[in-house]
């Protein structure tokens, strides 16, 4: 695993150095990530649901031109994907079956909080509109897990679950962005949507809980500040 992370770092440094030497568009971004896990029933956590949770992301943007208005874009960064896992409250169901119209207990109970931190590398095809303001993106994002914790609310304990979560997650990614300049400094605001393509759970079960079969689904907002050369600033 350490070797994979080292190779990933070398790739980022290589892309950055090439972009700087070739004077291509290089930027930094910060943004928000709103995630909702999607999954199905498992043996111990039946009727599982997932609440949305928002966190932050940050990283680099590298635009490598194919044509004047078409780019291959790399967006290496750090991303937190997390969410609350809940299950149906049996007491609520019992009160409904007893004919109580307004049960005195909540319908669901939060049972755990799943937090997964990744180093992410989206590789996108980016197309710029004729007026150079709008940009459209689509591609694949590879996420390498660097941290995975599960907060168990019933016992008040946080446990490391690296062995129970797959080390790599793949997602399809789509985006729409708007480019603008402030005093010859270029910025862009991008709205991104990602859909996980593989199950995050390794299939192993913990002694007092399990990691459900889940895929990640995120909505992301990115603000990017580009460092441009003189030729690009004149456009």
XYZ file of N, CA and C in Angstrom:
705
model
N 0.824 -1.197 0.000
C 0.000 0.000 0.000
C 0.861 1.250 0.000
N 1.949 1.259 0.798
C 2.838 2.410 0.832
C 3.478 2.640 -0.526
N 3.788 1.554 -1.236
C 4.395 1.683 -2.565
C 3.431 2.358 -3.534
N 2.152 2.020 -3.455
C 1.159 2.631 -4.336
C 1.055 4.127 -4.063
N 1.058 4.506 -2.781
C 0.969 5.930 -2.445
C 2.205 6.678 -2.937
N 3.375 6.043 -2.841
C 4.603 6.673 -3.307
C 4.561 6.885 -4.817
N 4.092 5.886 -5.558
C 3.972 6.023 -7.008
C 2.964 7.102 -7.377
N 1.910 7.195 -6.587
C 0.889 8.215 -6.825
C 1.497 9.609 -6.637
N 2.295 9.781 -5.596
C 2.954 11.069 -5.342
C 3.905 11.419 -6.476
N 4.654 10.436 -6.965
C 5.569 10.676 -8.084
C 4.803 11.130 -9.325
N 3.628 10.527 -9.561
C 2.806 10.912 -10.709
C 2.370 12.364 -10.602
N 1.934 12.779 -9.405
C 1.509 14.158 -9.195
C 2.665 15.118 -9.450
N 3.845 14.812 -8.902
C 5.008 15.673 -9.085
C 5.417 15.749 -10.550
N 5.317 14.629 -11.257
C 5.660 14.602 -12.673
C 4.724 15.487 -13.479
N 3.422 15.377 -13.202
C 2.447 16.188 -13.928
C 2.641 17.664 -13.639
N 2.893 17.992 -12.371
C 3.098 19.393 -12.000
C 4.328 19.968 -12.697
N 5.434 19.227 -12.683
C 6.664 19.729 -13.293
C 6.494 19.899 -14.789
N 5.805 18.958 -15.446
C 5.563 19.073 -16.878
C 4.689 20.275 -17.198
N 3.671 20.496 -16.358
C 2.759 21.614 -16.593
C 3.492 22.941 -16.452
N 4.354 23.037 -15.443
C 5.096 24.272 -15.226
C 6.077 24.519 -16.366
N 6.795 23.458 -16.787
C 7.759 23.620 -17.872
C 7.076 23.997 -19.181
N 5.923 23.385 -19.444
C 5.200 23.638 -20.686
C 4.312 24.873 -20.586
N 4.279 25.490 -19.413
C 3.463 26.676 -19.169
C 1.997 26.410 -19.465
N 1.505 25.269 -19.045
C 0.094 24.967 -19.181
C -0.652 25.513 -17.967
N -1.985 25.429 -18.036
C -2.805 25.980 -16.961
C -2.676 25.120 -15.710
N -2.224 25.731 -14.649
C -2.079 25.056 -13.364
C -2.823 25.869 -12.311
N -3.613 25.201 -11.480
C -4.370 25.918 -10.467
C -4.473 25.139 -9.183
N -4.986 25.797 -8.158
C -5.294 25.152 -6.887
C -6.780 25.333 -6.625
N -7.374 24.350 -5.961
C -8.807 24.442 -5.695
C -9.117 24.104 -4.250
N -10.245 24.597 -3.801
C -10.837 24.204 -2.527
C -12.336 24.060 -2.769
N -12.950 23.149 -2.047
C -14.368 22.945 -2.297
C -15.056 22.145 -1.224
N -16.326 21.906 -1.441
C -17.142 21.126 -0.514
C -17.550 19.818 -1.182
N -17.738 18.802 -0.354
C -18.164 17.487 -0.821
C -19.384 17.069 -0.009
N -20.509 16.889 -0.671
C -21.706 16.381 -0.010
C -21.921 14.948 -0.473
N -21.865 14.018 0.465
C -21.888 12.596 0.120
C -23.138 11.912 0.658
N -23.612 10.942 -0.122
C -24.660 10.043 0.343
C -24.288 8.631 -0.093
N -24.073 7.755 0.877
C -23.793 6.365 0.543
C -25.066 5.696 0.030
N -24.891 4.760 -0.877
C -26.001 3.959 -1.376
C -25.641 2.498 -1.187
N -26.573 1.719 -0.636
C -26.259 0.321 -0.380
C -27.495 -0.530 -0.306
N -27.311 -1.775 0.151
C -28.423 -2.696 0.270
C -28.365 -3.397 1.619
N -29.257 -4.337 1.842
C -29.315 -5.035 3.130
C -28.075 -5.890 3.358
N -27.694 -5.993 4.632
C -26.610 -6.890 5.031
C -27.090 -7.719 6.205
N -26.301 -8.719 6.614
C -26.767 -9.691 7.593
C -27.099 -9.085 8.952
N -26.258 -8.173 9.459
C -26.472 -7.649 10.803
C -27.139 -6.285 10.823
N -26.957 -5.508 9.754
C -27.559 -4.182 9.694
C -28.652 -4.202 8.629
N -29.832 -4.726 9.010
C -30.908 -4.818 8.033
C -31.650 -3.489 7.973
N -32.282 -3.259 6.811
C -33.011 -2.010 6.576
C -32.131 -0.806 6.885
N -30.957 -0.812 6.316
C -29.993 0.253 6.564
C -30.286 1.451 5.676
N -30.105 2.644 6.230
C -30.224 3.870 5.457
C -29.006 4.737 5.676
N -28.844 5.739 4.827
C -27.654 6.580 4.875
C -28.049 8.045 4.753
N -27.598 8.854 5.694
C -27.867 10.288 5.646
C -26.706 11.012 4.972
N -27.037 12.127 4.317
C -26.009 12.924 3.660
C -25.134 13.632 4.685
N -23.890 13.876 4.293
C -22.957 14.611 5.149
C -22.027 15.422 4.267
N -21.687 16.636 4.702
C -20.823 17.517 3.916
C -19.446 17.657 4.558
N -18.429 17.752 3.723
C -17.051 17.927 4.184
C -16.308 18.757 3.143
N -14.978 18.789 3.248
C -14.165 19.650 2.393
C -13.210 18.836 1.528
N -12.758 19.459 0.449
C -11.723 18.871 -0.406
C -10.781 19.979 -0.864
N -9.565 19.596 -1.262
C -8.585 20.569 -1.741
C -7.561 19.843 -2.596
N -6.941 20.588 -3.529
C -5.935 19.964 -4.367
C -5.508 20.852 -5.515
N -5.005 20.225 -6.581
C -4.486 20.911 -7.760
C -5.360 20.632 -8.974
N -5.277 21.541 -9.952
C -5.925 21.347 -11.247
C -4.875 21.551 -12.328
N -4.744 20.567 -13.225
C -3.798 20.651 -14.329
C -4.553 20.484 -15.637
N -4.569 21.536 -16.467
C -5.215 21.492 -17.778
C -4.157 21.322 -18.850
N -4.165 20.187 -19.536
C -3.213 19.907 -20.607
C -3.961 19.927 -21.931
N -3.660 20.886 -22.812
C -4.468 21.070 -24.022
C -4.258 19.982 -25.065
N -5.377 19.562 -25.671
C -5.350 18.712 -26.864
C -5.574 19.593 -28.092
N -6.567 20.471 -27.958
C -6.850 21.511 -28.939
C -7.058 22.800 -28.156
N -7.360 23.873 -28.858
C -7.509 25.165 -28.187
C -8.637 25.146 -27.165
N -9.699 24.381 -27.432
C -10.847 24.362 -26.527
C -11.129 22.983 -25.940
N -10.147 22.080 -26.014
C -10.304 20.724 -25.467
C -9.076 20.403 -24.627
N -9.308 19.900 -23.414
C -8.212 19.621 -22.489
C -8.367 18.225 -21.883
N -7.244 17.649 -21.522
C -7.233 16.551 -20.563
C -6.897 17.189 -19.223
N -7.743 16.982 -18.240
C -7.592 17.651 -16.946
C -7.359 16.637 -15.840
N -6.332 16.881 -15.045
C -6.025 16.073 -13.866
C -6.319 16.929 -12.631
N -6.994 16.337 -11.646
C -7.357 17.093 -10.445
C -6.949 16.297 -9.199
N -5.642 16.138 -8.941
C -5.224 15.409 -7.735
C -5.578 16.193 -6.486
N -6.116 15.507 -5.481
C -6.504 16.204 -4.263
C -6.821 15.255 -3.126
N -7.220 15.843 -2.021
C -7.577 15.090 -0.817
C -9.063 15.281 -0.576
N -9.777 14.179 -0.359
C -11.232 14.234 -0.248
C -11.709 13.390 0.928
N -12.651 13.952 1.665
C -13.300 13.238 2.763
C -14.700 12.839 2.321
N -15.019 11.546 2.430
C -16.361 11.038 2.123
C -16.907 10.412 3.394
N -18.031 10.892 3.855
C -18.544 10.400 5.125
C -20.066 10.493 5.156
N -20.660 9.790 6.104
C -22.105 9.812 6.244
C -22.576 8.988 7.425
N -23.764 9.305 7.904
C -24.373 8.602 9.032
C -25.173 7.409 8.540
N -25.004 6.288 9.220
C -25.748 5.066 8.910
C -26.838 4.887 9.971
N -28.072 4.653 9.526
C -29.160 4.463 10.487
C -29.965 3.216 10.123
N -30.752 2.741 11.100
C -31.615 1.586 10.866
C -32.998 1.872 11.414
N -33.960 1.090 10.993
C -35.322 1.253 11.476
C -35.394 0.979 12.971
N -36.194 1.774 13.671
C -36.389 1.607 15.104
C -37.483 0.571 15.347
N -37.135 -0.551 15.976
C -38.107 -1.613 16.208
C -39.237 -1.162 17.132
N -38.925 -0.295 18.097
C -39.974 0.201 19.000
C -41.009 1.023 18.232
N -40.550 1.778 17.261
C -41.468 2.568 16.429
C -42.411 1.631 15.667
N -41.833 0.574 15.081
C -42.646 -0.392 14.328
C -43.666 -1.058 15.239
N -43.250 -1.413 16.449
C -44.163 -2.056 17.396
C -45.327 -1.130 17.768
N -45.046 0.155 17.973
C -46.108 1.101 18.327
C -47.087 1.294 17.167
N -46.569 1.291 15.957
C -47.448 1.386 14.787
C -48.355 0.159 14.708
N -47.779 -1.024 14.947
C -48.570 -2.263 14.900
C -49.610 -2.311 16.011
N -49.342 -1.600 17.126
C -50.298 -1.534 18.229
C -51.410 -0.514 17.985
N -51.339 0.184 16.885
C -52.363 1.152 16.539
C -52.118 2.559 17.054
N -50.916 2.839 17.537
C -50.591 4.181 18.020
C -50.300 5.069 16.808
N -51.104 6.099 16.613
C -50.978 6.947 15.433
C -49.746 7.845 15.494
N -49.381 8.302 16.680
C -48.209 9.155 16.840
C -47.245 8.499 17.824
N -46.368 7.649 17.321
C -45.413 6.955 18.200
C -44.558 7.935 19.000
N -44.162 7.509 20.172
C -43.376 8.364 21.081
C -41.872 8.204 20.882
N -41.479 7.383 19.930
C -40.051 7.156 19.654
C -39.776 7.503 18.195
N -38.536 7.832 17.856
C -38.215 8.166 16.461
C -38.338 6.962 15.537
N -38.577 7.259 14.264
C -38.759 6.202 13.272
C -37.464 5.442 13.011
N -36.343 6.139 13.057
C -35.038 5.519 12.797
C -34.063 5.843 13.918
N -32.996 5.059 14.003
C -31.955 5.262 15.006
C -30.601 5.335 14.290
N -29.851 6.394 14.578
C -28.490 6.488 14.041
C -27.602 5.495 14.779
N -26.908 4.654 14.018
C -26.112 3.605 14.664
C -24.605 3.805 14.494
N -24.195 4.494 13.439
C -22.759 4.687 13.253
C -22.503 5.817 12.268
N -21.256 6.258 12.249
C -20.821 7.306 11.317
C -19.589 6.798 10.591
N -19.682 6.686 9.276
C -18.611 6.141 8.449
C -17.833 7.291 7.813
N -16.517 7.339 8.059
C -15.666 8.385 7.497
C -14.531 7.748 6.713
N -14.433 8.125 5.437
C -13.403 7.598 4.550
C -12.653 8.764 3.931
N -11.338 8.810 4.122
C -10.502 9.846 3.529
C -9.710 9.242 2.380
N -9.682 9.953 1.254
C -9.022 9.446 0.058
C -8.084 10.500 -0.523
N -7.018 10.027 -1.168
C -6.285 10.828 -2.142
C -6.923 10.497 -3.484
N -7.445 11.520 -4.159
C -8.240 11.290 -5.367
C -7.533 11.831 -6.598
N -7.702 11.148 -7.724
C -7.168 11.622 -8.998
C -8.239 11.471 -10.083
N -9.065 12.504 -10.286
C -9.959 12.511 -11.445
C -9.167 12.801 -12.717
N -9.466 12.074 -13.768
C -8.915 12.332 -15.099
C -10.101 12.622 -16.012
N -10.159 13.861 -16.531
C -11.347 14.329 -17.220
C -11.038 14.795 -18.633
N -12.016 14.677 -19.497
C -12.012 15.364 -20.772
C -12.807 16.652 -20.568
N -12.163 17.796 -20.802
C -12.806 19.094 -20.572
C -12.967 19.824 -21.900
N -14.186 20.306 -22.154
C -14.486 21.051 -23.379
C -14.940 22.451 -22.996
N -14.337 23.462 -23.634
C -14.656 24.856 -23.351
C -15.648 25.361 -24.399
N -16.648 26.126 -23.956
C -17.653 26.657 -24.867
C -17.057 27.722 -25.785
N -17.806 28.094 -26.828
C -17.324 29.073 -27.800
C -17.029 30.428 -27.183
N -17.787 30.809 -26.138
C -17.545 32.111 -25.499
C -16.475 32.042 -24.416
N -15.831 30.871 -24.271
C -14.742 30.590 -23.314
C -15.167 30.733 -21.849
N -16.455 30.818 -21.581
C -16.931 30.996 -20.204
C -17.324 29.673 -19.550
N -17.974 28.815 -20.307
C -18.486 27.566 -19.750
C -17.547 26.418 -20.077
N -17.462 25.466 -19.156
C -16.662 24.269 -19.402
C -17.449 23.031 -18.973
N -17.326 21.978 -19.762
C -18.060 20.736 -19.546
C -17.040 19.612 -19.387
N -17.253 18.749 -18.394
C -16.249 17.741 -18.039
C -16.880 16.377 -17.804
N -16.144 15.330 -18.134
C -16.560 13.962 -17.829
C -15.326 13.080 -17.792
N -15.354 12.067 -16.925
C -14.205 11.169 -16.841
C -14.333 10.167 -15.716
N -13.203 9.684 -15.253
C -13.138 8.667 -14.203
C -12.281 9.197 -13.051
N -12.729 8.956 -11.834
C -11.952 9.339 -10.655
C -11.482 8.088 -9.916
N -10.182 8.025 -9.659
C -9.601 6.949 -8.855
C -9.291 7.495 -7.472
N -9.756 6.818 -6.437
C -9.562 7.265 -5.052
C -8.796 6.188 -4.291
N -7.669 6.595 -3.692
C -6.850 5.685 -2.892
C -7.098 5.994 -1.414
N -7.576 5.017 -0.671
C -7.936 5.234 0.734
C -6.705 5.490 1.600
N -6.787 6.526 2.440
C -5.708 6.808 3.387
C -6.192 6.728 4.836
N -7.508 6.727 5.047
C -8.050 6.669 6.404
C -9.478 6.160 6.336
N -9.851 5.307 7.272
C -11.233 4.830 7.341
C -11.589 4.529 8.794
N -12.577 5.247 9.309
C -13.035 5.078 10.693
C -14.532 4.858 10.732
N -14.959 4.120 11.740
C -16.383 3.911 11.988
C -16.681 4.268 13.439
N -17.535 5.285 13.640
C -17.972 5.672 14.976
C -19.220 4.876 15.334
N -19.126 4.070 16.399
C -20.249 3.259 16.858
C -20.955 4.004 17.984
N -22.149 4.529 17.701
C -22.838 5.385 18.663
C -23.284 4.634 19.917
N -23.688 3.369 19.772
C -24.246 2.632 20.909
C -23.220 2.395 22.009
N -21.953 2.220 21.630
C -20.925 1.964 22.639
C -19.956 3.136 22.771
N -20.171 4.200 21.989
C -19.332 5.384 22.098
C -17.882 5.128 21.766
N -17.634 4.390 20.692
C -16.261 4.016 20.343
C -16.011 4.277 18.870
N -14.797 4.733 18.555
C -14.357 4.921 17.170
C -13.315 3.863 16.852
N -13.522 3.131 15.776
C -12.609 2.051 15.423
C -12.070 2.251 14.012
N -10.838 1.813 13.796
C -10.231 1.834 12.477
C -10.718 0.619 11.691
N -11.157 0.854 10.457
C -11.736 -0.239 9.673
C -11.014 -0.408 8.330
N -9.715 -0.149 8.322
C -8.950 -0.290 7.077
C -9.095 -1.677 6.467
N -9.170 -2.694 7.309
C -9.250 -4.064 6.808
C -10.624 -4.398 6.234
N -11.616 -3.535 6.503
C -12.992 -3.829 6.118
C -13.478 -2.954 4.966
N -12.585 -2.088 4.475
C -12.919 -1.206 3.357
C -11.873 -1.392 2.269
N -12.310 -1.508 1.030
C -11.383 -1.713 -0.073
C -10.447 -0.511 -0.215
N -9.199 -0.750 -0.587
C -8.209 0.341 -0.633
C -8.410 1.320 -1.779
N -9.149 0.922 -2.826
C -9.324 1.789 -3.988
C -10.807 1.860 -4.352
N -11.253 3.068 -4.656
C -12.629 3.296 -5.085
C -12.592 3.978 -6.453
N -13.462 3.535 -7.352
C -13.563 4.138 -8.681
C -14.929 4.790 -8.837
N -14.945 5.975 -9.447
C -16.197 6.697 -9.650
C -16.232 7.302 -11.039
N -17.433 7.331 -11.629
C -17.648 8.132 -12.837
C -17.912 9.562 -12.380
N -17.381 10.551 -13.114
C -17.487 11.937 -12.688
C -17.917 12.812 -13.862
N -18.853 13.726 -13.577
C -19.374 14.655 -14.574
C -19.393 16.045 -13.957
N -19.178 17.071 -14.788
C -19.123 18.408 -14.220
C -19.495 19.498 -15.196
N -19.911 20.624 -14.625
C -20.217 21.843 -15.367
C -19.567 22.997 -14.621
N -18.843 23.864 -15.344
C -18.143 24.960 -14.681
C -18.287 26.277 -15.418
N -18.032 27.348 -14.683
C -18.049 28.693 -15.265
C -16.706 29.360 -14.990
N -16.072 29.899 -16.037
C -14.764 30.530 -15.952
C -14.932 32.052 -15.966
N -14.153 32.740 -15.116
C -14.235 34.204 -15.083
C -12.890 34.764 -14.631
N -12.647 36.009 -14.967
C -11.402 36.679 -14.617
C -11.664 37.838 -13.666
N -10.770 38.020 -12.720
C -10.765 39.188 -11.844
C -9.373 39.797 -11.943
N -9.279 40.966 -12.621
C -7.990 41.641 -12.829
C -6.955 40.693 -13.433
N -7.341 40.050 -14.526
C -6.484 39.143 -15.294
C -6.070 37.893 -14.521
N -6.743 37.628 -13.418
C -6.550 36.365 -12.693
C -7.755 35.489 -12.981
N -7.507 34.277 -13.468
C -8.616 33.401 -13.853
C -9.070 32.534 -12.691
N -10.368 32.410 -12.563
C -11.003 31.521 -11.600
C -12.044 30.678 -12.325
N -12.444 29.615 -11.689
C -13.588 28.851 -12.183
C -14.362 28.288 -11.005
N -15.660 28.223 -11.181
C -16.538 27.559 -10.215
C -17.126 26.341 -10.912
N -16.926 25.175 -10.338
C -17.364 23.931 -10.959
C -18.321 23.173 -10.045
N -19.346 22.611 -10.641
C -20.272 21.712 -9.957
C -20.026 20.315 -10.501
N -19.664 19.388 -9.603
C -19.286 18.041 -10.013
C -20.228 17.012 -9.381
N -20.473 15.949 -10.124
C -21.251 14.819 -9.611
C -20.442 13.547 -9.838
N -20.296 12.743 -8.791
C -19.607 11.461 -8.936
C -20.500 10.324 -8.479
N -20.405 9.211 -9.172
C -21.134 7.996 -8.810
C -20.143 6.851 -8.679
N -20.064 6.285 -7.454
C -19.162 5.165 -7.229
C -19.512 3.983 -8.107
N -18.489 3.300 -8.597
C -18.686 2.171 -9.496
C -18.485 0.830 -8.817
N -17.869 0.809 -7.630
C -17.609 -0.468 -6.964
C -18.042 -0.412 -5.496
N -18.288 -1.574 -4.939
C -18.660 -1.702 -3.536
C -17.455 -1.388 -2.655
N -17.640 -0.509 -1.669
C -16.542 -0.108 -0.801
C -16.206 -1.147 0.263
N -17.167 -1.972 0.654
C -16.943 -2.945 1.713
C -16.121 -4.125 1.215
N -15.187 -4.590 2.057
C -14.387 -5.757 1.700
C -15.142 -7.061 1.926
N -16.272 -6.991 2.635
C -17.069 -8.184 2.905
C -16.830 -8.777 4.276
N -15.753 -8.362 4.974
C -15.501 -8.856 6.323
C -16.420 -8.161 7.324
N -16.748 -8.860 8.410
C -17.616 -8.309 9.433
C -16.853 -8.072 10.725
N -17.162 -6.949 11.368
C -16.594 -6.637 12.672
C -17.323 -7.423 13.753
N -16.718 -7.585 14.938
C -17.383 -8.330 16.013
C -18.717 -7.719 16.442
N -18.832 -6.379 16.443
C -20.047 -5.741 16.951
C -20.760 -4.901 15.904
N -20.378 -5.004 14.648
C -21.035 -4.283 13.565
C -20.472 -4.779 12.248
N -21.001 -4.284 11.177
C -20.427 -4.600 9.874
C -20.440 -3.345 9.029
N -19.581 -3.326 8.032
C -19.566 -2.221 7.088
C -20.510 -2.603 5.947
N -21.600 -1.905 5.779
C -22.581 -2.303 4.754
C -21.987 -2.257 3.355
N -22.645 -2.965 2.454
C -22.283 -2.878 1.045
C -22.725 -1.506 0.554
N -21.776 -0.635 0.286
C -22.129 0.732 -0.093
C -21.296 1.210 -1.275
N -21.876 2.146 -2.007
C -21.175 2.909 -3.033
C -21.327 4.384 -2.680
N -20.350 5.168 -3.086
C -20.385 6.593 -2.765
C -21.048 7.371 -3.894
N -21.816 8.385 -3.512
C -22.413 9.316 -4.464
C -22.197 10.718 -3.927
N -21.491 11.569 -4.671
C -21.166 12.894 -4.150
C -21.604 13.996 -5.104
N -21.958 15.128 -4.502
C -22.132 16.378 -5.223
C -21.062 17.327 -4.712
N -20.283 17.926 -5.599
C -19.129 18.711 -5.174
C -19.137 20.093 -5.818
N -18.641 21.055 -5.060
C -18.442 22.415 -5.557
C -16.970 22.757 -5.419
N -16.360 23.246 -6.502
C -14.939 23.583 -6.496
C -14.738 25.025 -6.947
N -13.913 25.761 -6.219
C -13.443 27.074 -6.651
C -11.959 26.945 -6.962
N -11.584 27.225 -8.209
C -10.201 27.047 -8.654
C -9.582 28.391 -9.023
N -8.357 28.595 -8.573
C -7.559 29.778 -8.898
C -6.411 29.315 -9.777
N -6.376 29.823 -11.018
C -5.380 29.397 -11.996
C -4.172 30.325 -12.012
N -2.988 29.721 -12.195
C -1.755 30.470 -12.420
C -1.456 30.385 -13.910
N -1.602 31.513 -14.620
C -1.499 31.512 -16.071
C -0.231 32.199 -16.548
N 0.227 31.783 -17.739
C 1.334 32.501 -18.352
C 0.793 33.724 -19.105
N 1.681 34.550 -19.665
C 1.261 35.813 -20.279
C 0.333 35.578 -21.467
N 0.591 34.539 -22.243
C -0.232 34.254 -23.407
C -1.655 33.889 -22.985
N -1.754 33.072 -21.919
C -3.078 32.656 -21.459
C -3.826 33.818 -20.835
N -3.130 34.723 -20.161
C -3.788 35.876 -19.551
C -4.393 36.814 -20.590
N -3.822 36.818 -21.765
C -4.316 37.716 -22.807
C -5.568 37.210 -23.485
N -5.920 35.932 -23.223
C -7.101 35.354 -23.867
C -8.375 35.783 -23.156
